[in-house]
Amino acid sequence: MTDLSLYRNIGIFAHVDAGKTTTTERILKLTGKIHKLGEVHEGESTTDFMEQEAERGITIQSAAVTCEWSGHRLNIIDTPGHVDFTVEVYRSLKVLDGGIGVFCGSGGVEPQSETNWRYANDSKVSRLIFVNKLDRIGADFLRVTDQVKKVLGANPLIMTLPIGREDEFKGVVDLLSNKAYIWDETGQPENYEVTDVPADMEDDVAMYREQLIETAVEMDDDVMMAYMEGEQPSMDDIKRCIRKGTLELAFFPTYCGSAFKNKGMQLLLDAVVDYLPSPTEVNPQPLTDEEGNPTGEHAIVSAEEPFRALAFKIMDDRFGALTFVRVYSGELRKGDTILNSFTGKTERIGRMCEMQADERNELAYAHAGDIIAIVGMKNVQTGHTLCDPEHPCTLEAMVFPEPVISISVAPKDKGSTEKMGIAIGKMVAEDPTFRVETDEDSGETILKGMGELHLDIKVDILKRTYGVELEVGQPQVAYRETITQKVEDSYTHKKQSGGSGQYGKIDYTIEPGEPNSGFTFTSSVVGGNVPKEFFPAIEKGFKSLMETGPLAGFQVLDVAINLHDGAYHAVDSSAIAFEIAAKGAFRQTMPKAGPQLLEPIMKVDVFSPEDHVGDVIGDLNRRRGMISGQEPSSTGVRVKADVPLSEMFGYISTLRTMTSGRGQFSMEFSHYAPCPANVAETVIAKVKERAAAKAK
């Protein structure tokens, strides 16, 4: 069994274009895994191996790579930065022990960095901060660290200072060792020399070094007392204190450099080894029952424990289906039989491998702490728990957001329908936020996703990877319906047709439920007027119609139904009769309860240069947006607003035009809110129009 303290499972996450993939490339080069550097902007990097990634210069899928550094094994996951793919970040953070948050030296803390940081806080992941691109014009290390404090509310612990600014950036000062690391212009990472601190920086270095030590010693009372009495703590003590503070999320060691120019990467890798946790130092994963309630047990990281692992990603590559798995406890060997606790089926392990982006090395054995890929598993989806058949368990289930936008697609060539079906099936297994439905009336295939770019890429993958050309309809927004009034009502279902008939009478109240409660059913029947055995049938009847609302047939949200009386017949009443009664009741009462159309509201975060802020705000107001705040920064202003999704189509091109190409934005789903009457009328009229056209 290898020593787990020498393992580091880390992820690299940041905003689009902060340099995550380039940082990963440099780490692979330094650790000797690759010999030629691939560049993102040339579309040749190791981890961006999808065609769509190479073209757009963005990461879409998280990729996994393994390498070695100073006797430690690093499993690194490069995650996407674009908001439509945050689910990839979210699932990667679930299985990581530590992370590196990369920030751009000139852009600073951008909208998406904030979402990712929030996810990492939720998952309690220890992180280092790397301020990248210090060779760029307008890059300012200290300004970015201030932003981290203000915007993210985090405490950066400054470990290095840059030597030289912008295009004169040539190296960093390591505050702990009090030495300067200066690289030459060849761009090779190994060509550096260690010298004394430049004379003009001595005062700054002394000040920041003192701050570093003061913050670090707070983590250990004995060291702090000695420091107060004027004793200088040893290097080992300081490192131990920094490690403790990093693991407890008290602060985040912050490094600087330029990944593209290969400057400052060694110190970052040393920090990964020195300060980020090994698998055994992280709080063990809680086990839950099938409902998702904690059982009080944990998956302890040890090879002696029963086997438990989480499938966190499914990928279909040229070799077949790959399931990425994080092993939390126990061991796994080739030929073992394991249980998928979600489906209740067992599977035999054929081939296992460690991934090198899209290359693979075969493995015969894996144990707690490993991140591996298993080939050819059936029926496994993201978030399923794999475990020892003798000791079934469920690791915490993953919750994914609901898609908010849909498009209808049809293959251009009629013969490709089956091909399209198989391809979409594979893609749905890979990405839990991507859904597919068939419209019952028209037979159209509807794709649902998190945003325009998300669906755009999916259509592109279908075309390139699977060779299916599609005709794509207009994007549709996922509206919902609800009610606004309380109505008391009664409904009787009676049918006589010779022999035994059907009879069920119910008296009930329908009223608006709590926000986000979905559908709740209660009964307060006294005296057995409706026998208890019929309650489930009544609930089922009501629930089955929640999918199609009275206004335009959208899904209904937040309705509470109480059954308070009714009647039955000793011979003619049955579960079916009461189910039909409930359906009739729903159709009868819902239109009376003041039905209302709801629309998805998106949390929009726009970055705009100062001179265009007025235009940006004016435009958001025209889109029915509610401005919730503005934050000026040195490079421009961030405007936060809540805007209906239906108004945000094609926003990126408008924003770029308005801000001369410098604006950026991110958006994520926030909540559903009532539609204004004029908008609701238009939506309902369109739905009816479509229905009439189909009926012809």
XYZ file of C-alpha atoms in Angstrom:
696
model
C 0.000 0.000 0.000
C 1.503 3.320 -0.923
C 1.740 6.037 1.641
C -1.390 8.208 1.366
C 0.332 11.209 2.877
C 2.208 11.477 -0.441
C -1.032 11.943 -2.446
C -2.528 15.256 -3.502
C -5.876 15.323 -5.326
C -6.217 18.865 -6.599
C -8.305 20.835 -9.079
C -7.502 24.035 -10.916
C -10.443 26.371 -11.278
C -10.956 29.964 -12.337
C -12.753 32.350 -14.675
C -12.652 31.904 -18.443
C -9.255 32.925 -19.741
C -7.453 33.296 -16.423
C -5.002 30.635 -17.543
C -6.083 27.360 -15.893
C -5.259 25.096 -18.814
C -1.917 26.835 -19.425
C -1.083 26.400 -15.724
C -1.906 22.666 -15.967
C 0.292 22.370 -19.093
C 3.231 23.977 -17.275
C 2.837 21.672 -14.301
C 2.931 18.652 -16.639
C 6.059 19.993 -18.321
C 7.795 20.658 -15.032
C 6.996 17.238 -13.682
C 8.355 15.625 -16.827
C 5.023 14.238 -18.078
C 5.191 16.047 -21.412
C 8.225 17.302 -23.275
C 6.698 19.747 -25.737
C 4.409 22.446 -24.465
C 1.046 22.732 -26.200
C -0.556 26.196 -26.236
C -4.231 26.872 -25.722
C -4.318 29.680 -28.243
C -2.833 27.365 -30.828
C -5.351 24.712 -29.858
C -2.728 22.176 -28.863
C -2.912 21.802 -25.104
C -2.986 18.335 -23.511
C -6.154 18.675 -21.455
C -8.253 20.506 -24.071
C -8.438 17.573 -26.412
C -12.003 18.093 -27.743
C -12.175 19.814 -31.157
C -14.651 22.349 -29.777
C -12.189 23.176 -26.989
C -9.263 23.653 -29.311
C -11.305 25.932 -31.589
C -12.840 28.169 -28.989
C -9.831 28.166 -26.700
C -12.047 27.260 -23.724
C -12.265 24.157 -21.555
C -15.607 22.338 -21.677
C -14.962 19.051 -19.965
C -12.889 18.583 -16.885
C -9.805 16.524 -17.764
C -7.777 14.428 -15.338
C -3.989 14.038 -15.358
C -1.555 12.396 -12.955
C 2.071 13.451 -12.316
C 4.853 13.356 -9.702
C 6.578 16.208 -7.835
C 9.228 15.823 -5.160
C 8.162 12.268 -4.344
C 4.437 13.109 -4.203
C 1.744 11.912 -6.568
C -0.492 14.717 -7.883
C -3.900 13.928 -9.440
C -4.904 17.158 -11.188
C -8.273 18.033 -12.678
C -8.456 21.023 -15.047
C -12.004 22.374 -14.844
C -13.955 24.633 -17.218
C -14.415 28.301 -16.418
C -17.471 29.117 -18.495
C -20.699 29.556 -16.560
C -22.724 27.099 -18.642
C -20.393 24.340 -17.539
C -20.238 25.102 -13.822
C -21.707 21.694 -13.113
C -18.351 20.262 -14.249
C -16.635 22.408 -11.638
C -19.162 21.454 -9.004
C -18.733 17.724 -9.538
C -14.965 17.995 -9.644
C -14.886 19.887 -6.342
C -16.891 17.089 -4.754
C -14.077 14.630 -5.283
C -11.048 16.849 -4.732
C -9.155 17.417 -1.526
C -7.581 20.751 -2.428
C -7.555 23.274 -5.241
C -5.668 26.124 -6.901
C -7.784 29.195 -7.679
C -6.152 30.978 -10.629
C -6.822 34.710 -11.085
C -5.727 36.904 -13.950
C -3.236 39.615 -12.883
C -5.004 42.302 -14.915
C -8.653 41.045 -14.881
C -8.617 40.215 -11.156
C -11.615 38.529 -9.547
C -14.087 38.009 -12.393
C -17.744 36.989 -12.166
C -17.229 33.319 -12.684
C -14.346 33.116 -10.210
C -16.875 34.160 -7.597
C -19.310 31.301 -8.396
C -16.479 28.754 -8.370
C -15.121 30.145 -5.109
C -18.584 29.858 -3.559
C -18.819 26.207 -4.679
C -15.402 25.506 -3.179
C -16.481 27.130 0.121
C -19.615 24.960 0.149
C -17.498 21.832 -0.382
C -14.931 23.096 2.230
C -11.991 22.614 -0.133
C -8.587 24.022 0.984
C -7.060 26.224 -1.713
C -3.956 28.069 -2.830
C -4.287 31.242 -4.892
C -2.170 31.782 -7.976
C -2.211 35.255 -9.538
C -1.284 34.584 -13.149
C -0.387 36.693 -16.204
C 1.749 39.205 -14.296
C 3.578 39.938 -17.554
C 0.385 41.475 -18.990
C -0.197 45.193 -19.319
C -2.199 46.494 -16.362
C -1.306 43.496 -14.168
C -1.085 44.373 -10.499
C -0.550 41.649 -7.916
C -1.485 43.629 -4.811
C -4.649 44.979 -6.399
C -5.833 41.432 -7.118
C -5.131 40.351 -3.527
C -7.231 43.301 -2.311
C -10.052 42.201 -4.618
C -9.870 38.680 -3.167
C -10.428 40.216 0.284
C -13.265 42.516 -0.786
C -15.173 40.489 -3.343
C -14.626 36.926 -2.114
C -14.350 37.784 1.564
C -11.282 35.506 1.744
C -7.991 36.097 3.496
C -5.009 35.796 1.075
C -1.693 34.979 2.765
C 0.944 36.590 0.520
C 3.837 34.112 0.072
C 5.667 35.643 -2.892
C 6.128 39.148 -4.334
C 6.694 39.884 -8.035
C 9.993 41.390 -9.234
C 9.364 43.945 -11.983
C 5.993 44.981 -13.436
C 4.146 44.091 -16.663
C 6.635 43.380 -19.467
C 9.556 43.840 -17.039
C 8.289 41.003 -14.800
C 11.225 38.640 -14.415
C 10.804 36.668 -11.227
C 9.450 36.430 -7.671
C 10.710 36.822 -4.135
C 9.908 33.882 -1.863
C 9.092 35.548 1.475
C 9.733 32.467 3.603
C 13.269 31.793 2.424
C 13.897 35.498 1.762
C 15.408 34.679 -1.645
C 14.722 35.989 -5.142
C 14.004 33.551 -7.986
C 14.867 35.160 -11.356
C 14.134 33.477 -14.708
C 15.864 34.233 -17.986
C 14.035 35.004 -21.230
C 14.251 31.531 -22.786
C 10.878 30.621 -21.300
C 12.313 27.337 -19.956
C 11.110 26.718 -16.389
C 14.414 25.210 -15.212
C 16.483 28.258 -16.292
C 16.417 30.323 -13.138
C 18.864 31.494 -10.508
C 18.346 32.092 -6.804
C 19.799 35.416 -5.613
C 19.452 37.836 -2.736
C 16.429 40.135 -2.618
C 16.869 43.185 -4.924
C 17.958 46.218 -2.863
C 14.955 48.358 -3.856
C 12.534 45.714 -2.540
C 14.121 44.999 0.846
C 11.722 47.193 2.875
C 8.582 45.757 1.184
C 9.845 42.199 1.576
C 10.606 42.730 5.277
C 7.108 44.194 5.857
C 5.222 41.423 4.030
C 7.419 38.731 5.613
C 6.541 40.043 9.050
C 2.809 40.012 8.131
C 3.161 36.438 6.888
C 4.787 35.194 10.067
C 2.322 37.068 12.316
C -0.657 35.524 10.521
C 0.899 32.047 10.493
C 1.895 31.852 14.188
C -1.690 32.637 15.230
C -2.483 29.000 14.394
C -0.311 27.658 17.272
C -0.412 29.173 20.748
C 3.047 27.960 21.845
C 4.800 29.315 18.742
C 2.870 32.571 19.097
C 3.910 33.047 22.729
C 7.570 32.445 21.826
C 7.243 34.915 18.904
C 5.739 37.544 21.210
C 8.769 37.185 23.445
C 11.010 38.011 20.537
C 11.979 34.471 19.434
C 12.071 33.861 15.661
C 10.102 30.697 14.828
C 11.901 27.970 12.867
C 11.065 27.293 9.225
C 9.408 23.974 10.129
C 7.178 25.689 12.694
C 6.080 28.362 10.221
C 5.322 25.777 7.534
C 3.396 23.654 10.026
C 1.310 26.693 11.049
C 0.638 27.673 7.417
C -0.440 24.131 6.658
C -2.803 24.087 9.621
C -4.355 27.450 8.624
C -4.765 26.329 4.994
C -6.519 23.111 6.022
C -8.854 25.044 8.332
C -9.582 27.618 5.558
C -8.344 30.404 7.885
C -6.298 31.820 4.985
C -5.206 30.942 1.460
C -1.460 30.986 0.594
C -1.113 33.298 -2.407
C 1.544 32.972 -5.133
C 2.229 34.941 -8.271
C 3.857 34.348 -11.639
C 3.231 33.895 -15.328
C 2.301 30.369 -16.393
C 2.716 31.198 -20.059
C 6.301 32.381 -19.512
C 6.982 29.551 -17.038
C 7.814 31.882 -14.174
C 6.977 31.042 -10.591
C 5.563 27.539 -11.196
C 8.041 25.587 -9.035
C 7.107 27.488 -5.909
C 3.433 26.804 -6.620
C 4.078 23.056 -6.915
C 6.128 23.085 -3.716
C 3.176 24.779 -2.016
C 0.802 22.060 -3.254
C 3.013 19.492 -1.551
C 3.646 21.597 1.567
C 0.223 23.035 2.324
C -2.607 21.200 0.556
C -4.161 18.204 2.307
C -3.572 14.542 1.583
C -6.696 12.301 1.301
C -6.453 11.335 4.965
C -6.476 14.952 6.191
C -9.800 15.897 4.701
C -13.062 15.377 6.577
C -14.229 11.930 5.457
C -17.285 11.789 3.181
C -20.546 11.226 5.108
C -22.622 8.185 4.133
C -26.368 8.633 3.579
C -29.356 6.314 3.188
C -31.267 6.066 -0.069
C -33.302 9.181 0.771
C -30.161 11.260 1.238
C -30.379 11.482 5.083
C -27.000 11.101 6.845
C -26.574 7.771 8.642
C -23.838 9.078 10.900
C -21.225 6.804 9.279
C -18.286 8.034 7.171
C -16.111 6.631 4.380
C -12.794 6.496 6.260
C -9.796 6.780 3.932
C -8.001 3.506 4.479
C -7.303 0.350 2.494
C -8.592 -1.786 5.404
C -12.148 -0.429 5.075
C -14.824 -1.838 2.683
C -14.609 -0.498 -0.902
C -16.523 2.798 -1.495
C -16.178 5.105 -4.452
C -18.072 7.853 -6.271
C -18.531 8.050 -10.024
C -18.140 11.767 -10.736
C -17.916 11.887 -14.467
C -18.825 9.786 -17.488
C -17.008 10.249 -20.742
C -17.331 8.532 -24.036
C -14.063 8.491 -25.925
C -12.582 6.619 -28.831
C -11.973 3.563 -26.677
C -15.499 3.272 -25.268
C -17.300 4.485 -22.143
C -15.097 5.692 -19.316
C -16.339 6.182 -15.785
C -14.160 8.451 -13.657
C -14.141 7.298 -10.082
C -12.751 8.647 -6.830
C -11.973 5.821 -4.438
C -12.762 6.960 -0.879
C -12.008 3.784 1.021
C -10.903 0.181 0.526
C -9.206 -1.384 -2.491
C -10.188 -2.333 -6.002
C -8.586 -5.023 -8.150
C -9.127 -6.124 -11.685
C -11.869 -8.781 -11.798
C -13.590 -7.574 -8.544
C -17.378 -7.461 -8.445
C -18.823 -4.184 -7.166
C -22.337 -2.953 -6.419
C -23.921 0.226 -7.806
C -26.045 1.228 -4.793
C -28.300 3.450 -6.923
C -29.434 0.742 -9.339
C -28.877 -2.215 -7.002
C -26.989 -4.082 -9.765
C -23.511 -5.584 -9.536
C -20.763 -5.218 -12.146
C -17.440 -6.898 -12.705
C -14.403 -4.641 -13.156
C -12.697 -5.426 -16.458
C -10.160 -2.698 -17.148
C -8.973 0.164 -14.981
C -6.588 2.878 -15.982
C -5.066 6.158 -14.842
C -5.763 8.964 -17.220
C -3.330 11.233 -18.874
C -5.959 13.582 -20.418
C -6.924 11.341 -23.347
C -4.018 8.846 -23.069
C -4.253 5.996 -20.556
C -2.063 3.708 -18.503
C -3.557 0.357 -17.545
C -3.795 -0.451 -13.810
C -4.374 -3.743 -11.998
C -4.983 -2.235 -8.567
C -6.329 0.972 -7.006
C -6.915 1.988 -3.388
C -8.339 4.732 -1.191
C -7.315 8.213 -2.367
C -6.915 7.268 -6.060
C -8.729 8.923 -8.948
C -9.030 6.386 -11.771
C -11.127 5.615 -14.816
C -12.965 2.312 -15.274
C -13.676 1.108 -18.809
C -16.965 -0.217 -20.066
C -19.291 0.086 -17.054
C -23.002 -0.211 -17.704
C -25.839 1.856 -16.239
C -23.550 4.057 -14.146
C -24.324 7.782 -14.075
C -22.723 10.815 -12.477
C -23.172 10.816 -8.730
C -23.723 7.042 -8.335
C -21.993 5.282 -5.457
C -19.970 2.125 -6.195
C -19.334 -0.107 -3.191
C -18.570 -3.561 -1.836
C -21.671 -5.847 -2.346
C -21.261 -7.047 1.286
C -21.401 -3.472 2.638
C -23.904 -1.456 0.580
C -23.835 2.309 1.238
C -24.617 5.654 -0.446
C -22.160 8.536 -0.515
C -23.818 11.912 -0.470
C -25.977 12.340 -3.526
C -25.216 15.203 -5.962
C -27.961 17.700 -6.696
C -27.984 19.302 -10.141
C -29.816 22.473 -11.200
C -32.861 22.259 -13.457
C -32.316 23.288 -17.113
C -33.942 26.609 -18.023
C -33.713 26.763 -21.791
C -34.739 24.370 -24.528
C -34.481 24.033 -28.330
C -36.246 21.692 -30.701
C -33.986 19.694 -33.044
C -34.580 17.390 -35.960
C -31.990 15.548 -38.103
C -31.572 17.042 -41.608
C -31.305 13.595 -43.022
C -34.298 11.407 -42.056
C -32.113 8.324 -41.907
C -30.062 9.733 -39.028
C -32.877 9.623 -36.432
C -31.616 6.460 -34.758
C -27.998 7.671 -34.885
C -29.102 10.936 -33.240
C -30.978 9.032 -30.507
C -27.915 6.927 -29.576
C -25.593 9.954 -29.589
C -27.908 12.072 -27.425
C -28.306 9.113 -25.016
C -24.501 9.040 -24.514
C -24.363 12.807 -24.012
C -27.139 12.781 -21.403
C -25.210 10.164 -19.397
C -22.104 12.408 -19.509
C -23.774 15.657 -18.501
C -26.517 15.606 -15.852
C -27.633 19.186 -16.648
C -28.352 18.262 -20.269
C -31.790 16.655 -20.737
C -33.768 15.379 -23.661
C -37.542 15.003 -24.116
C -39.879 14.106 -26.918
C -42.869 16.383 -27.460
C -45.892 14.076 -27.313
C -48.024 16.023 -29.773
C -45.528 16.813 -32.492
C -42.940 14.096 -31.915
C -40.151 16.761 -31.903
C -36.971 16.102 -29.948
C -36.435 18.817 -27.335
C -32.948 19.439 -25.884
C -32.763 21.267 -22.549
C -29.717 22.890 -21.006
C -28.239 25.657 -18.816
C -27.759 28.382 -21.395
C -27.332 29.241 -25.065
C -23.633 28.324 -25.220
C -24.306 25.002 -23.489
C -26.847 23.942 -26.137
C -24.764 25.444 -28.936
C -21.795 23.220 -27.979
C -24.038 20.152 -27.671
C -25.356 20.668 -31.228
C -21.767 21.144 -32.366
C -20.630 17.886 -30.680
C -23.500 16.025 -32.349
C -22.373 17.325 -35.704
C -18.609 16.761 -35.277
C -18.247 13.778 -33.046
C -21.278 11.798 -34.115
C -21.791 13.126 -37.651
C -25.464 14.111 -37.137
C -26.484 17.381 -38.871
C -29.401 19.047 -37.081
C -32.055 21.605 -37.906
C -32.362 23.725 -34.791
C -35.523 25.607 -33.745
C -35.692 28.876 -31.786
C -34.613 28.707 -28.145
C -37.597 28.331 -25.785
C -37.710 29.421 -22.184
C -38.875 26.961 -19.524
C -41.885 28.859 -18.093
C -43.831 27.521 -15.100
C -47.318 28.143 -13.685
C -48.722 28.620 -10.202
C -51.879 29.863 -8.476
C -52.535 32.981 -6.409
C -55.843 32.304 -4.600
C -57.246 29.801 -2.144
C -60.329 27.922 -3.404
C -62.530 25.435 -1.585
C -64.323 23.054 -3.926
C -65.936 19.657 -4.303
C -65.967 17.087 -7.123
C -67.885 13.845 -7.642
C -66.936 11.161 -10.141
C -69.849 8.799 -10.935
C -70.137 6.247 -13.694
C -72.716 3.491 -14.093
C -72.369 0.914 -16.792
C -74.124 -2.238 -15.748
C -72.472 -4.289 -13.013
C -70.241 -2.388 -10.621
C -69.777 1.276 -11.412
C -67.268 3.904 -10.300
C -67.895 6.359 -7.486
C -65.682 8.834 -5.634
C -66.516 12.197 -4.048
C -63.891 14.576 -2.640
C -64.102 17.941 -0.850
C -60.801 19.790 -0.910
C -58.960 23.111 -0.718
C -56.373 24.227 -3.280
C -54.104 27.099 -2.239
C -50.695 28.617 -3.124
C -47.892 26.665 -1.413
C -44.654 27.946 0.099
C -42.066 29.110 -2.497
C -40.012 26.177 -3.839
C -42.223 23.613 -2.069
C -43.392 22.047 -5.366
C -46.488 19.987 -4.581
C -47.763 19.173 -1.096
C -50.778 17.010 -0.250
C -52.351 16.761 3.227
C -55.604 15.282 4.457
C -57.757 16.238 7.411
C -60.650 13.816 6.775
C -62.410 12.762 9.980
C -64.708 9.856 10.636
C -63.612 7.707 7.719
C -65.749 9.453 5.049
C -62.925 8.670 2.642
C -61.041 5.504 3.650
C -57.277 5.970 4.155
C -56.369 3.391 1.490
C -57.656 5.811 -1.201
C -55.443 8.741 -0.134
C -52.437 7.668 -2.252
C -54.681 7.367 -5.334
C -56.088 10.878 -4.758
C -52.586 12.281 -4.290
C -51.405 10.479 -7.442
C -54.356 11.927 -9.434
C -53.555 15.493 -8.393
C -49.833 15.053 -8.805
C -50.078 13.615 -12.314
C -51.634 16.839 -13.591
C -48.973 19.099 -12.037
C -47.017 18.650 -15.261
C -49.596 20.554 -17.348
C -50.959 23.828 -16.005
C -54.316 25.427 -16.906
C -52.882 28.487 -18.707
C -50.547 27.137 -21.328
C -49.724 23.605 -20.215
C -46.429 24.406 -18.435
C -45.390 22.590 -15.265
C -47.172 23.835 -12.105
C -45.134 24.886 -9.046
C -45.934 25.464 -5.382
C -49.500 24.193 -4.903
C -50.825 22.857 -1.593
C -53.904 20.611 -1.605
C -55.829 19.589 1.495
C -58.470 16.868 1.388
C -60.995 17.608 4.172
C -64.067 15.537 3.337
C -65.735 13.318 0.771
C -67.855 10.214 0.373
C -67.501 6.674 -0.917
C -69.644 3.753 -1.951
C -69.085 0.336 -0.426
C -69.220 -1.445 -3.798
C -68.475 1.105 -6.505
C -65.571 3.004 -4.944
C -62.071 2.036 -5.957
C -58.625 3.573 -6.111
C -59.097 4.257 -9.839
C -62.395 6.065 -9.204
C -60.777 8.390 -6.672
C -57.758 8.982 -8.916
C -60.102 10.045 -11.759
C -62.015 12.238 -9.281
C -58.782 13.995 -8.280
C -57.883 14.632 -11.931
C -61.345 16.051 -12.623
C -61.075 18.204 -9.487
C -57.719 19.615 -10.569
C -59.065 20.562 -14.009
C -62.201 22.093 -12.461
C -60.587 24.157 -9.718
C -57.224 25.324 -11.064
C -58.670 27.918 -13.485
C -60.645 29.413 -10.542
C -57.551 29.777 -8.322
C -56.084 32.786 -10.155
C -53.461 30.907 -12.241
C -50.344 32.844 -13.039
C -47.407 32.404 -15.395
C -43.895 32.310 -13.857
C -40.671 32.996 -15.734
C -37.071 32.051 -14.885
C -35.053 34.964 -13.523
C -31.304 34.865 -14.002
C -28.646 36.290 -11.739
C -26.620 38.333 -14.230
C -23.167 39.697 -13.498
C -21.861 42.130 -16.129
C -18.389 43.600 -16.289
C -18.194 46.852 -18.234
C -15.476 49.487 -18.763
C -16.243 52.707 -16.912
C -17.228 54.802 -19.940
C -19.995 52.378 -20.987
C -21.655 51.665 -17.633
C -24.602 54.000 -18.348
C -25.367 52.182 -21.616
C -25.104 48.769 -19.954
C -27.485 49.722 -17.118
C -29.925 51.376 -19.554
C -29.919 48.209 -21.671
C -30.501 45.943 -18.627
C -33.442 48.148 -17.588
C -34.929 47.797 -21.083
C -34.657 44.025 -20.636
C -36.845 44.322 -17.496
C -33.763 43.850 -15.293
C -33.613 44.843 -11.597
C -30.196 46.260 -10.785
C -29.074 44.860 -7.424
C -25.649 46.456 -7.075
C -22.568 48.034 -8.663
C -18.941 47.464 -7.706
C -16.314 49.743 -9.221
C -12.851 48.241 -9.729
C -9.719 49.694 -11.238
C -10.464 48.251 -14.678
C -14.172 48.996 -14.868
C -17.485 48.367 -13.088
C -19.345 45.180 -12.249
C -23.086 45.492 -12.452
C -25.256 42.849 -10.791
C -28.867 42.448 -11.826
C -31.786 40.022 -11.898
C -33.071 39.703 -15.468
C -35.717 37.419 -17.013
C -34.107 34.751 -19.182
C -36.430 35.467 -22.119
C -34.826 38.909 -22.450
C -31.239 37.621 -22.416
C -31.062 35.834 -25.778
C -28.183 37.038 -27.881
C -27.045 39.340 -25.051
C -23.333 38.724 -25.565
C -23.293 40.284 -29.047
C -25.242 43.372 -27.800
C -22.849 43.742 -24.860
C -19.779 43.475 -27.059
C -21.139 46.063 -29.460
C -21.952 48.446 -26.583
C -18.565 48.100 -24.858
C -16.351 47.871 -27.956
C -15.692 44.209 -27.262
C -14.414 44.688 -23.678
C -17.542 43.706 -21.752
C -18.114 40.222 -20.330
C -20.938 38.669 -18.403
C -21.952 35.507 -16.617
C -25.415 34.371 -15.619
C -26.899 31.568 -13.593
C -30.450 30.609 -12.701
C -31.763 32.375 -9.602
C -35.522 31.781 -9.143
C -38.959 31.864 -10.755
C -41.011 35.076 -10.551
C -44.474 36.110 -11.824
C -44.602 37.243 -15.431
C -46.036 40.737 -16.139
C -49.530 40.500 -17.663
C -48.507 41.727 -21.154
C -45.622 39.226 -21.351
C -47.838 36.382 -20.086
C -50.480 37.152 -22.724
C -47.899 37.016 -25.526
C -46.447 33.702 -24.252
C -49.871 32.059 -23.891
C -50.946 33.304 -27.361
C -47.752 31.817 -28.888
C -48.344 28.439 -27.190
C -51.935 28.332 -28.457
C -50.767 29.310 -31.941
C -48.230 26.453 -31.949
C -50.858 24.017 -30.713
C -53.286 25.105 -33.444
C -50.600 24.726 -36.124
C -49.812 21.193 -34.905
C -53.495 20.255 -34.860
C -53.807 21.022 -38.577
